[in-house]
Amino acid sequence: MPKVTFSRAGITFECPPDSTVLEAAQAAGVQGLPYSCQGGTCRTCAAKGSGEMETEEMLALTPSELREGWRLPCVAFPRGDCQFEL
Ligand code: FES
């Protein structure tokens, strides 16, 4: 199962294949994450991230933001270990 690390918080948790990073973080007890729509449109949850993850639903991000590493944890499905600047 992919592992997700929030580097600033110093937390690592497992993310099931059918869970978003946000859902898995909440299930792991991570508190205080910013989010609103949970649908990839409001950008509230945006954070820099790296690692293999699906990005098709990150419609609120421009191609250049995606290239710069911005990701939306509310619609991010890890396909390998990932790290976020959270
Ligand atoms: S919570 Fe709205 S884009 Fe993630």
PDB file of N, CA and C and ligand atoms in Angstrom:
ATOM      1  N   MET A   1       0.845  -1.194   0.000  1.00  0.00           N
ATOM      2  CA  MET A   1       0.000   0.000   0.000  1.00  0.00           C
ATOM      3  C   MET A   1       0.885   1.250   0.000  1.00  0.00           C
ATOM      4  N   PRO A   2       0.557   2.241  -0.830  1.00  0.00           N
ATOM      5  CA  PRO A   2       1.395   3.444  -0.869  1.00  0.00           C
ATOM      6  C   PRO A   2       1.454   4.140   0.484  1.00  0.00           C
ATOM      7  N   LYS A   3       2.620   4.706   0.766  1.00  0.00           N
ATOM      8  CA  LYS A   3       2.793   5.507   1.984  1.00  0.00           C
ATOM      9  C   LYS A   3       2.864   6.983   1.584  1.00  0.00           C
ATOM     10  N   VAL A   4       2.210   7.806   2.383  1.00  0.00           N
ATOM     11  CA  VAL A   4       2.215   9.251   2.152  1.00  0.00           C
ATOM     12  C   VAL A   4       2.888   9.922   3.343  1.00  0.00           C
ATOM     13  N   THR A   5       3.808  10.823   3.047  1.00  0.00           N
ATOM     14  CA  THR A   5       4.497  11.571   4.100  1.00  0.00           C
ATOM     15  C   THR A   5       4.146  13.047   3.997  1.00  0.00           C
ATOM     16  N   PHE A   6       3.783  13.653   5.112  1.00  0.00           N
ATOM     17  CA  PHE A   6       3.626  15.103   5.218  1.00  0.00           C
ATOM     18  C   PHE A   6       4.907  15.600   5.872  1.00  0.00           C
ATOM     19  N   SER A   7       5.773  16.229   5.078  1.00  0.00           N
ATOM     20  CA  SER A   7       7.128  16.505   5.554  1.00  0.00           C
ATOM     21  C   SER A   7       7.153  17.514   6.694  1.00  0.00           C
ATOM     22  N   ARG A   8       6.325  18.548   6.629  1.00  0.00           N
ATOM     23  CA  ARG A   8       6.369  19.564   7.698  1.00  0.00           C
ATOM     24  C   ARG A   8       5.850  19.005   9.018  1.00  0.00           C
ATOM     25  N   ALA A   9       4.803  18.191   8.929  1.00  0.00           N
ATOM     26  CA  ALA A   9       4.218  17.618  10.144  1.00  0.00           C
ATOM     27  C   ALA A   9       5.019  16.425  10.646  1.00  0.00           C
ATOM     28  N   GLY A  10       5.866  15.867   9.777  1.00  0.00           N
ATOM     29  CA  GLY A  10       6.646  14.707  10.174  1.00  0.00           C
ATOM     30  C   GLY A  10       5.792  13.462  10.352  1.00  0.00           C
ATOM     31  N   ILE A  11       4.762  13.327   9.504  1.00  0.00           N
ATOM     32  CA  ILE A  11       3.819  12.214   9.625  1.00  0.00           C
ATOM     33  C   ILE A  11       3.875  11.366   8.360  1.00  0.00           C
ATOM     34  N   THR A  12       3.842  10.040   8.533  1.00  0.00           N
ATOM     35  CA  THR A  12       3.719   9.119   7.401  1.00  0.00           C
ATOM     36  C   THR A  12       2.563   8.176   7.690  1.00  0.00           C
ATOM     37  N   PHE A  13       1.716   7.958   6.681  1.00  0.00           N
ATOM     38  CA  PHE A  13       0.577   7.057   6.842  1.00  0.00           C
ATOM     39  C   PHE A  13       0.350   6.322   5.541  1.00  0.00           C
ATOM     40  N   GLU A  14      -0.380   5.201   5.633  1.00  0.00           N
ATOM     41  CA  GLU A  14      -0.690   4.417   4.441  1.00  0.00           C
ATOM     42  C   GLU A  14      -1.955   4.950   3.792  1.00  0.00           C
ATOM     43  N   CYS A  15      -2.004   4.889   2.462  1.00  0.00           N
ATOM     44  CA  CYS A  15      -3.168   5.362   1.716  1.00  0.00           C
ATOM     45  C   CYS A  15      -3.704   4.224   0.853  1.00  0.00           C
ATOM     46  N   PRO A  16      -4.870   3.660   1.181  1.00  0.00           N
ATOM     47  CA  PRO A  16      -5.442   2.594   0.354  1.00  0.00           C
ATOM     48  C   PRO A  16      -5.667   3.093  -1.078  1.00  0.00           C
ATOM     49  N   PRO A  17      -5.631   2.200  -2.065  1.00  0.00           N
ATOM     50  CA  PRO A  17      -5.734   2.611  -3.471  1.00  0.00           C
ATOM     51  C   PRO A  17      -7.016   3.359  -3.808  1.00  0.00           C
ATOM     52  N   ASP A  18      -8.080   3.107  -3.059  1.00  0.00           N
ATOM     53  CA  ASP A  18      -9.353   3.771  -3.364  1.00  0.00           C
ATOM     54  C   ASP A  18      -9.611   4.981  -2.470  1.00  0.00           C
ATOM     55  N   SER A  19      -8.614   5.428  -1.729  1.00  0.00           N
ATOM     56  CA  SER A  19      -8.759   6.611  -0.877  1.00  0.00           C
ATOM     57  C   SER A  19      -7.925   7.750  -1.428  1.00  0.00           C
ATOM     58  N   THR A  20      -8.438   8.964  -1.253  1.00  0.00           N
ATOM     59  CA  THR A  20      -7.616  10.120  -1.589  1.00  0.00           C
ATOM     60  C   THR A  20      -6.623  10.358  -0.450  1.00  0.00           C
ATOM     61  N   VAL A  21      -5.637  11.174  -0.742  1.00  0.00           N
ATOM     62  CA  VAL A  21      -4.659  11.522   0.309  1.00  0.00           C
ATOM     63  C   VAL A  21      -5.371  12.202   1.476  1.00  0.00           C
ATOM     64  N   LEU A  22      -6.326  13.083   1.157  1.00  0.00           N
ATOM     65  CA  LEU A  22      -7.056  13.776   2.222  1.00  0.00           C
ATOM     66  C   LEU A  22      -7.832  12.786   3.085  1.00  0.00           C
ATOM     67  N   GLU A  23      -8.545  11.855   2.446  1.00  0.00           N
ATOM     68  CA  GLU A  23      -9.324  10.873   3.209  1.00  0.00           C
ATOM     69  C   GLU A  23      -8.415  10.007   4.082  1.00  0.00           C
ATOM     70  N   ALA A  24      -7.303   9.569   3.519  1.00  0.00           N
ATOM     71  CA  ALA A  24      -6.394   8.709   4.281  1.00  0.00           C
ATOM     72  C   ALA A  24      -5.766   9.476   5.435  1.00  0.00           C
ATOM     73  N   ALA A  25      -5.463  10.765   5.216  1.00  0.00           N
ATOM     74  CA  ALA A  25      -4.892  11.572   6.295  1.00  0.00           C
ATOM     75  C   ALA A  25      -5.895  11.717   7.432  1.00  0.00           C
ATOM     76  N   GLN A  26      -7.150  11.961   7.082  1.00  0.00           N
ATOM     77  CA  GLN A  26      -8.180  12.097   8.115  1.00  0.00           C
ATOM     78  C   GLN A  26      -8.360  10.782   8.860  1.00  0.00           C
ATOM     79  N   ALA A  27      -8.352   9.662   8.118  1.00  0.00           N
ATOM     80  CA  ALA A  27      -8.497   8.353   8.756  1.00  0.00           C
ATOM     81  C   ALA A  27      -7.323   8.063   9.692  1.00  0.00           C
ATOM     82  N   ALA A  28      -6.148   8.644   9.358  1.00  0.00           N
ATOM     83  CA  ALA A  28      -4.958   8.440  10.191  1.00  0.00           C
ATOM     84  C   ALA A  28      -4.933   9.397  11.379  1.00  0.00           C
ATOM     85  N   GLY A  29      -5.931  10.281  11.463  1.00  0.00           N
ATOM     86  CA  GLY A  29      -6.018  11.180  12.606  1.00  0.00           C
ATOM     87  C   GLY A  29      -5.294  12.489  12.435  1.00  0.00           C
ATOM     88  N   VAL A  30      -4.891  12.816  11.194  1.00  0.00           N
ATOM     89  CA  VAL A  30      -4.206  14.091  10.964  1.00  0.00           C
ATOM     90  C   VAL A  30      -5.230  15.220  11.095  1.00  0.00           C
ATOM     91  N   GLN A  31      -4.907  16.200  11.916  1.00  0.00           N
ATOM     92  CA  GLN A  31      -5.836  17.300  12.190  1.00  0.00           C
ATOM     93  C   GLN A  31      -5.377  18.565  11.464  1.00  0.00           C
ATOM     94  N   GLY A  32      -6.328  19.447  11.191  1.00  0.00           N
ATOM     95  CA  GLY A  32      -6.013  20.801  10.772  1.00  0.00           C
ATOM     96  C   GLY A  32      -5.674  20.983   9.307  1.00  0.00           C
ATOM     97  N   LEU A  33      -5.961  19.994   8.465  1.00  0.00           N
ATOM     98  CA  LEU A  33      -5.679  20.165   7.045  1.00  0.00           C
ATOM     99  C   LEU A  33      -6.715  21.102   6.420  1.00  0.00           C
ATOM    100  N   PRO A  34      -6.253  22.044   5.575  1.00  0.00           N
ATOM    101  CA  PRO A  34      -7.219  22.925   4.930  1.00  0.00           C
ATOM    102  C   PRO A  34      -7.924  22.202   3.787  1.00  0.00           C
ATOM    103  N   TYR A  35      -9.225  22.292   3.726  1.00  0.00           N
ATOM    104  CA  TYR A  35      -9.985  21.745   2.595  1.00  0.00           C
ATOM    105  C   TYR A  35     -11.382  22.326   2.620  1.00  0.00           C
ATOM    106  N   SER A  36     -12.075  22.231   1.482  1.00  0.00           N
ATOM    107  CA  SER A  36     -13.458  22.696   1.417  1.00  0.00           C
ATOM    108  C   SER A  36     -14.272  21.782   0.505  1.00  0.00           C
ATOM    109  N   CYS A  37     -14.088  21.912  -0.815  1.00  0.00           N
ATOM    110  CA  CYS A  37     -14.991  21.217  -1.754  1.00  0.00           C
ATOM    111  C   CYS A  37     -14.800  19.703  -1.781  1.00  0.00           C
ATOM    112  N   GLN A  38     -13.607  19.240  -1.540  1.00  0.00           N
ATOM    113  CA  GLN A  38     -13.243  17.823  -1.654  1.00  0.00           C
ATOM    114  C   GLN A  38     -13.527  17.271  -3.050  1.00  0.00           C
ATOM    115  N   GLY A  39     -13.540  18.151  -4.040  1.00  0.00           N
ATOM    116  CA  GLY A  39     -13.820  17.716  -5.406  1.00  0.00           C
ATOM    117  C   GLY A  39     -12.841  18.251  -6.428  1.00  0.00           C
ATOM    118  N   GLY A  40     -11.755  18.853  -5.978  1.00  0.00           N
ATOM    119  CA  GLY A  40     -10.727  19.295  -6.915  1.00  0.00           C
ATOM    120  C   GLY A  40     -11.018  20.616  -7.594  1.00  0.00           C
ATOM    121  N   THR A  41     -11.930  21.423  -7.056  1.00  0.00           N
ATOM    122  CA  THR A  41     -12.280  22.665  -7.749  1.00  0.00           C
ATOM    123  C   THR A  41     -11.943  23.946  -6.982  1.00  0.00           C
ATOM    124  N   CYS A  42     -11.841  23.897  -5.657  1.00  0.00           N
ATOM    125  CA  CYS A  42     -11.711  25.157  -4.897  1.00  0.00           C
ATOM    126  C   CYS A  42     -10.255  25.550  -4.616  1.00  0.00           C
ATOM    127  N   ARG A  43      -9.333  24.634  -4.717  1.00  0.00           N
ATOM    128  CA  ARG A  43      -7.900  24.872  -4.484  1.00  0.00           C
ATOM    129  C   ARG A  43      -7.536  25.040  -3.009  1.00  0.00           C
ATOM    130  N   THR A  44      -8.487  24.972  -2.107  1.00  0.00           N
ATOM    131  CA  THR A  44      -8.189  25.209  -0.691  1.00  0.00           C
ATOM    132  C   THR A  44      -7.114  24.256  -0.169  1.00  0.00           C
ATOM    133  N   CYS A  45      -7.112  23.026  -0.662  1.00  0.00           N
ATOM    134  CA  CYS A  45      -6.202  22.016  -0.123  1.00  0.00           C
ATOM    135  C   CYS A  45      -4.847  21.991  -0.828  1.00  0.00           C
ATOM    136  N   ALA A  46      -4.642  22.853  -1.839  1.00  0.00           N
ATOM    137  CA  ALA A  46      -3.451  22.774  -2.689  1.00  0.00           C
ATOM    138  C   ALA A  46      -2.159  22.780  -1.876  1.00  0.00           C
ATOM    139  N   ALA A  47      -1.247  21.895  -2.259  1.00  0.00           N
ATOM    140  CA  ALA A  47       0.058  21.800  -1.602  1.00  0.00           C
ATOM    141  C   ALA A  47       1.052  21.238  -2.601  1.00  0.00           C
ATOM    142  N   LYS A  48       2.312  21.544  -2.397  1.00  0.00           N
ATOM    143  CA  LYS A  48       3.341  20.942  -3.244  1.00  0.00           C
ATOM    144  C   LYS A  48       3.514  19.483  -2.860  1.00  0.00           C
ATOM    145  N   GLY A  49       3.566  18.627  -3.880  1.00  0.00           N
ATOM    146  CA  GLY A  49       3.703  17.207  -3.610  1.00  0.00           C
ATOM    147  C   GLY A  49       4.537  16.524  -4.668  1.00  0.00           C
ATOM    148  N   SER A  50       5.080  15.369  -4.333  1.00  0.00           N
ATOM    149  CA  SER A  50       5.868  14.605  -5.289  1.00  0.00           C
ATOM    150  C   SER A  50       5.586  13.131  -5.096  1.00  0.00           C
ATOM    151  N   GLY A  51       5.945  12.351  -6.103  1.00  0.00           N
ATOM    152  CA  GLY A  51       5.663  10.926  -6.079  1.00  0.00           C
ATOM    153  C   GLY A  51       4.600  10.596  -7.113  1.00  0.00           C
ATOM    154  N   GLU A  52       4.361   9.311  -7.285  1.00  0.00           N
ATOM    155  CA  GLU A  52       3.435   8.864  -8.323  1.00  0.00           C
ATOM    156  C   GLU A  52       2.000   8.935  -7.808  1.00  0.00           C
ATOM    157  N   MET A  53       1.189   9.754  -8.455  1.00  0.00           N
ATOM    158  CA  MET A  53      -0.225   9.859  -8.061  1.00  0.00           C
ATOM    159  C   MET A  53      -1.051  10.285  -9.264  1.00  0.00           C
ATOM    160  N   GLU A  54      -2.341   9.952  -9.242  1.00  0.00           N
ATOM    161  CA  GLU A  54      -3.227  10.364 -10.319  1.00  0.00           C
ATOM    162  C   GLU A  54      -3.497  11.860 -10.211  1.00  0.00           C
ATOM    163  N   THR A  55      -3.481  12.539 -11.363  1.00  0.00           N
ATOM    164  CA  THR A  55      -3.683  13.989 -11.353  1.00  0.00           C
ATOM    165  C   THR A  55      -4.832  14.414 -12.264  1.00  0.00           C
ATOM    166  N   GLU A  56      -5.544  13.436 -12.872  1.00  0.00           N
ATOM    167  CA  GLU A  56      -6.576  13.792 -13.864  1.00  0.00           C
ATOM    168  C   GLU A  56      -7.652  14.709 -13.304  1.00  0.00           C
ATOM    169  N   GLU A  57      -7.992  14.548 -12.029  1.00  0.00           N
ATOM    170  CA  GLU A  57      -9.114  15.307 -11.467  1.00  0.00           C
ATOM    171  C   GLU A  57      -8.688  16.641 -10.874  1.00  0.00           C
ATOM    172  N   MET A  58      -7.426  17.004 -11.019  1.00  0.00           N
ATOM    173  CA  MET A  58      -6.947  18.252 -10.419  1.00  0.00           C
ATOM    174  C   MET A  58      -7.210  19.423 -11.358  1.00  0.00           C
ATOM    175  N   LEU A  59      -8.498  19.623 -11.652  1.00  0.00           N
ATOM    176  CA  LEU A  59      -8.897  20.589 -12.663  1.00  0.00           C
ATOM    177  C   LEU A  59      -8.641  22.025 -12.224  1.00  0.00           C
ATOM    178  N   ALA A  60      -8.558  22.281 -10.943  1.00  0.00           N
ATOM    179  CA  ALA A  60      -8.365  23.639 -10.462  1.00  0.00           C
ATOM    180  C   ALA A  60      -6.922  24.115 -10.629  1.00  0.00           C
ATOM    181  N   LEU A  61      -6.024  23.208 -11.006  1.00  0.00           N
ATOM    182  CA  LEU A  61      -4.623  23.587 -11.181  1.00  0.00           C
ATOM    183  C   LEU A  61      -4.304  23.765 -12.655  1.00  0.00           C
ATOM    184  N   THR A  62      -3.501  24.771 -12.971  1.00  0.00           N
ATOM    185  CA  THR A  62      -3.079  24.983 -14.345  1.00  0.00           C
ATOM    186  C   THR A  62      -1.953  23.997 -14.680  1.00  0.00           C
ATOM    187  N   PRO A  63      -1.723  23.766 -15.971  1.00  0.00           N
ATOM    188  CA  PRO A  63      -0.610  22.883 -16.346  1.00  0.00           C
ATOM    189  C   PRO A  63       0.722  23.344 -15.758  1.00  0.00           C
ATOM    190  N   SER A  64       0.935  24.656 -15.689  1.00  0.00           N
ATOM    191  CA  SER A  64       2.218  25.120 -15.133  1.00  0.00           C
ATOM    192  C   SER A  64       2.284  24.866 -13.623  1.00  0.00           C
ATOM    193  N   GLU A  65       1.167  25.005 -12.938  1.00  0.00           N
ATOM    194  CA  GLU A  65       1.169  24.690 -11.501  1.00  0.00           C
ATOM    195  C   GLU A  65       1.456  23.196 -11.283  1.00  0.00           C
ATOM    196  N   LEU A  66       0.878  22.352 -12.134  1.00  0.00           N
ATOM    197  CA  LEU A  66       1.154  20.913 -12.023  1.00  0.00           C
ATOM    198  C   LEU A  66       2.635  20.638 -12.260  1.00  0.00           C
ATOM    199  N   ARG A  67       3.212  21.306 -13.257  1.00  0.00           N
ATOM    200  CA  ARG A  67       4.650  21.123 -13.528  1.00  0.00           C
ATOM    201  C   ARG A  67       5.497  21.583 -12.354  1.00  0.00           C
ATOM    202  N   GLU A  68       5.025  22.637 -11.656  1.00  0.00           N
ATOM    203  CA  GLU A  68       5.757  23.149 -10.490  1.00  0.00           C
ATOM    204  C   GLU A  68       5.607  22.252  -9.265  1.00  0.00           C
ATOM    205  N   GLY A  69       4.723  21.249  -9.356  1.00  0.00           N
ATOM    206  CA  GLY A  69       4.596  20.300  -8.258  1.00  0.00           C
ATOM    207  C   GLY A  69       3.370  20.485  -7.386  1.00  0.00           C
ATOM    208  N   TRP A  70       2.504  21.446  -7.744  1.00  0.00           N
ATOM    209  CA  TRP A  70       1.295  21.633  -6.935  1.00  0.00           C
ATOM    210  C   TRP A  70       0.349  20.464  -7.160  1.00  0.00           C
ATOM    211  N   ARG A  71      -0.283  20.005  -6.091  1.00  0.00           N
ATOM    212  CA  ARG A  71      -1.225  18.887  -6.145  1.00  0.00           C
ATOM    213  C   ARG A  71      -2.415  19.200  -5.239  1.00  0.00           C
ATOM    214  N   LEU A  72      -3.507  18.472  -5.477  1.00  0.00           N
ATOM    215  CA  LEU A  72      -4.721  18.639  -4.664  1.00  0.00           C
ATOM    216  C   LEU A  72      -4.968  17.347  -3.892  1.00  0.00           C
ATOM    217  N   PRO A  73      -4.628  17.315  -2.607  1.00  0.00           N
ATOM    218  CA  PRO A  73      -4.796  16.083  -1.825  1.00  0.00           C
ATOM    219  C   PRO A  73      -6.220  15.526  -1.826  1.00  0.00           C
ATOM    220  N   CYS A  74      -7.230  16.381  -2.047  1.00  0.00           N
ATOM    221  CA  CYS A  74      -8.618  15.893  -1.995  1.00  0.00           C
ATOM    222  C   CYS A  74      -8.977  15.028  -3.190  1.00  0.00           C
ATOM    223  N   VAL A  75      -8.198  15.086  -4.268  1.00  0.00           N
ATOM    224  CA  VAL A  75      -8.454  14.240  -5.439  1.00  0.00           C
ATOM    225  C   VAL A  75      -7.189  13.490  -5.862  1.00  0.00           C
ATOM    226  N   ALA A  76      -6.225  13.385  -4.962  1.00  0.00           N
ATOM    227  CA  ALA A  76      -4.964  12.692  -5.262  1.00  0.00           C
ATOM    228  C   ALA A  76      -5.050  11.238  -4.802  1.00  0.00           C
ATOM    229  N   PHE A  77      -4.895  10.322  -5.748  1.00  0.00           N
ATOM    230  CA  PHE A  77      -4.852   8.898  -5.442  1.00  0.00           C
ATOM    231  C   PHE A  77      -3.418   8.421  -5.660  1.00  0.00           C
ATOM    232  N   PRO A  78      -2.673   8.145  -4.585  1.00  0.00           N
ATOM    233  CA  PRO A  78      -1.282   7.711  -4.750  1.00  0.00           C
ATOM    234  C   PRO A  78      -1.200   6.374  -5.487  1.00  0.00           C
ATOM    235  N   ARG A  79      -0.223   6.260  -6.358  1.00  0.00           N
ATOM    236  CA  ARG A  79       0.072   4.989  -7.034  1.00  0.00           C
ATOM    237  C   ARG A  79       1.478   4.517  -6.680  1.00  0.00           C
ATOM    238  N   GLY A  80       2.060   5.194  -5.721  1.00  0.00           N
ATOM    239  CA  GLY A  80       3.365   4.855  -5.162  1.00  0.00           C
ATOM    240  C   GLY A  80       3.545   5.763  -3.956  1.00  0.00           C
ATOM    241  N   ASP A  81       4.671   5.634  -3.279  1.00  0.00           N
ATOM    242  CA  ASP A  81       4.901   6.488  -2.115  1.00  0.00           C
ATOM    243  C   ASP A  81       4.978   7.946  -2.548  1.00  0.00           C
ATOM    244  N   CYS A  82       4.356   8.814  -1.764  1.00  0.00           N
ATOM    245  CA  CYS A  82       4.268  10.235  -2.100  1.00  0.00           C
ATOM    246  C   CYS A  82       4.662  11.076  -0.899  1.00  0.00           C
ATOM    247  N   GLN A  83       5.034  12.313  -1.212  1.00  0.00           N
ATOM    248  CA  GLN A  83       5.398  13.251  -0.151  1.00  0.00           C
ATOM    249  C   GLN A  83       4.729  14.588  -0.437  1.00  0.00           C
ATOM    250  N   PHE A  84       4.229  15.221   0.595  1.00  0.00           N
ATOM    251  CA  PHE A  84       3.604  16.543   0.467  1.00  0.00           C
ATOM    252  C   PHE A  84       4.270  17.501   1.430  1.00  0.00           C
ATOM    253  N   GLU A  85       4.356  18.772   1.019  1.00  0.00           N
ATOM    254  CA  GLU A  85       4.876  19.823   1.908  1.00  0.00           C
ATOM    255  C   GLU A  85       3.729  20.306   2.782  1.00  0.00           C
ATOM    256  N   LEU A  86       3.322  19.463   3.655  1.00  0.00           N
ATOM    257  CA  LEU A  86       2.237  19.783   4.597  1.00  0.00           C
ATOM    258  C   LEU A  86       2.689  19.470   6.002  1.00  0.00           C
TER     259      LEU A  86
HETATM  260  S1  FES B   1     -10.699  20.765  -1.106  1.00  0.00           S
HETATM  261 FE1  FES B   1     -11.279  21.908  -2.852  1.00  0.00          FE
HETATM  262  S2  FES B   1      -9.706  21.457  -4.289  1.00  0.00           S
HETATM  263 FE2  FES B   1      -9.258  20.169  -2.599  1.00  0.00          FE
END
